[in-house]
């Protein structure tokens, strides 16, 4: 499967969690990975970019 055109959005309020997920995904694939450090920014990016996959923390301080 060609993963060159797949965009993933990672949303988490803990920067260390984002880093672990992004590092893992980069070593296993060639996905385009975008990250957001809060739910409001993640929602804004999701609406604008329309990623193929969104990985998000279940509970976020601003918006669940």
PDB file of C-alpha atoms in Angstrom:
ATOM      1  CA  UNK A   1       0.000   0.000   0.000  1.00  0.00           C
ATOM      2  CA  UNK A   2       1.339   3.417  -0.927  1.00  0.00           C
ATOM      3  CA  UNK A   3       1.247   5.663   2.147  1.00  0.00           C
ATOM      4  CA  UNK A   4       2.801   8.726   0.501  1.00  0.00           C
ATOM      5  CA  UNK A   5      -0.543  10.527   0.235  1.00  0.00           C
ATOM      6  CA  UNK A   6      -1.960   9.648   3.658  1.00  0.00           C
ATOM      7  CA  UNK A   7      -2.159  12.509   6.145  1.00  0.00           C
ATOM      8  CA  UNK A   8      -2.467  11.841   9.870  1.00  0.00           C
ATOM      9  CA  UNK A   9      -3.341  14.371  12.545  1.00  0.00           C
ATOM     10  CA  UNK A  10      -2.131  13.670  16.090  1.00  0.00           C
ATOM     11  CA  UNK A  11      -3.823  15.674  18.865  1.00  0.00           C
ATOM     12  CA  UNK A  12      -2.717  15.526  22.500  1.00  0.00           C
ATOM     13  CA  UNK A  13      -2.209  18.041  25.292  1.00  0.00           C
ATOM     14  CA  UNK A  14       0.970  16.259  26.429  1.00  0.00           C
ATOM     15  CA  UNK A  15       3.910  17.110  24.139  1.00  0.00           C
ATOM     16  CA  UNK A  16       5.757  13.930  25.142  1.00  0.00           C
ATOM     17  CA  UNK A  17       2.806  11.807  23.960  1.00  0.00           C
ATOM     18  CA  UNK A  18       2.783  13.580  20.609  1.00  0.00           C
ATOM     19  CA  UNK A  19       6.518  13.016  20.240  1.00  0.00           C
ATOM     20  CA  UNK A  20       6.276   9.284  20.964  1.00  0.00           C
ATOM     21  CA  UNK A  21       3.415   8.795  18.501  1.00  0.00           C
ATOM     22  CA  UNK A  22       5.026  10.890  15.761  1.00  0.00           C
ATOM     23  CA  UNK A  23       8.366   9.114  16.157  1.00  0.00           C
ATOM     24  CA  UNK A  24       6.700   5.710  15.982  1.00  0.00           C
ATOM     25  CA  UNK A  25       4.676   6.608  12.910  1.00  0.00           C
ATOM     26  CA  UNK A  26       7.672   8.108  11.111  1.00  0.00           C
ATOM     27  CA  UNK A  27       9.747   4.963  11.584  1.00  0.00           C
ATOM     28  CA  UNK A  28       6.978   2.644  10.396  1.00  0.00           C
ATOM     29  CA  UNK A  29       5.616   4.596   7.433  1.00  0.00           C
ATOM     30  CA  UNK A  30       5.879   7.558   5.146  1.00  0.00           C
ATOM     31  CA  UNK A  31       2.681   9.215   6.354  1.00  0.00           C
ATOM     32  CA  UNK A  32       2.466  12.984   6.352  1.00  0.00           C
ATOM     33  CA  UNK A  33       2.044  13.711  10.067  1.00  0.00           C
ATOM     34  CA  UNK A  34       0.641  16.920  11.525  1.00  0.00           C
ATOM     35  CA  UNK A  35       0.272  17.512  15.252  1.00  0.00           C
ATOM     36  CA  UNK A  36      -1.748  19.797  17.490  1.00  0.00           C
ATOM     37  CA  UNK A  37      -1.194  20.462  21.182  1.00  0.00           C
ATOM     38  CA  UNK A  38      -4.816  21.181  22.075  1.00  0.00           C
ATOM     39  CA  UNK A  39      -8.290  20.233  20.923  1.00  0.00           C
ATOM     40  CA  UNK A  40      -9.252  23.666  19.565  1.00  0.00           C
ATOM     41  CA  UNK A  41      -6.197  23.766  17.308  1.00  0.00           C
ATOM     42  CA  UNK A  42      -6.731  20.130  16.342  1.00  0.00           C
ATOM     43  CA  UNK A  43     -10.311  20.854  15.319  1.00  0.00           C
ATOM     44  CA  UNK A  44      -9.215  23.870  13.277  1.00  0.00           C
ATOM     45  CA  UNK A  45      -6.539  21.835  11.478  1.00  0.00           C
ATOM     46  CA  UNK A  46      -8.965  18.947  10.870  1.00  0.00           C
ATOM     47  CA  UNK A  47     -11.493  21.268   9.232  1.00  0.00           C
ATOM     48  CA  UNK A  48      -8.876  22.968   7.049  1.00  0.00           C
ATOM     49  CA  UNK A  49      -6.731  20.005   6.028  1.00  0.00           C
ATOM     50  CA  UNK A  50      -9.205  17.097   6.285  1.00  0.00           C
ATOM     51  CA  UNK A  51      -6.662  14.438   7.290  1.00  0.00           C
ATOM     52  CA  UNK A  52      -7.218  10.783   6.436  1.00  0.00           C
ATOM     53  CA  UNK A  53      -6.688   9.688  10.057  1.00  0.00           C
ATOM     54  CA  UNK A  54      -6.999  11.524  13.374  1.00  0.00           C
ATOM     55  CA  UNK A  55      -5.354  10.122  16.522  1.00  0.00           C
ATOM     56  CA  UNK A  56      -6.450  12.045  19.578  1.00  0.00           C
ATOM     57  CA  UNK A  57      -6.337  11.959  23.333  1.00  0.00           C
ATOM     58  CA  UNK A  58      -9.729  10.905  24.693  1.00  0.00           C
ATOM     59  CA  UNK A  59      -9.990  13.658  27.319  1.00  0.00           C
ATOM     60  CA  UNK A  60      -8.662  17.145  26.620  1.00  0.00           C
ATOM     61  CA  UNK A  61      -8.837  20.184  28.930  1.00  0.00           C
ATOM     62  CA  UNK A  62     -10.762  22.484  26.573  1.00  0.00           C
ATOM     63  CA  UNK A  63     -12.885  20.208  24.456  1.00  0.00           C
ATOM     64  CA  UNK A  64     -13.538  16.468  24.623  1.00  0.00           C
TER      65      UNK A  64
END
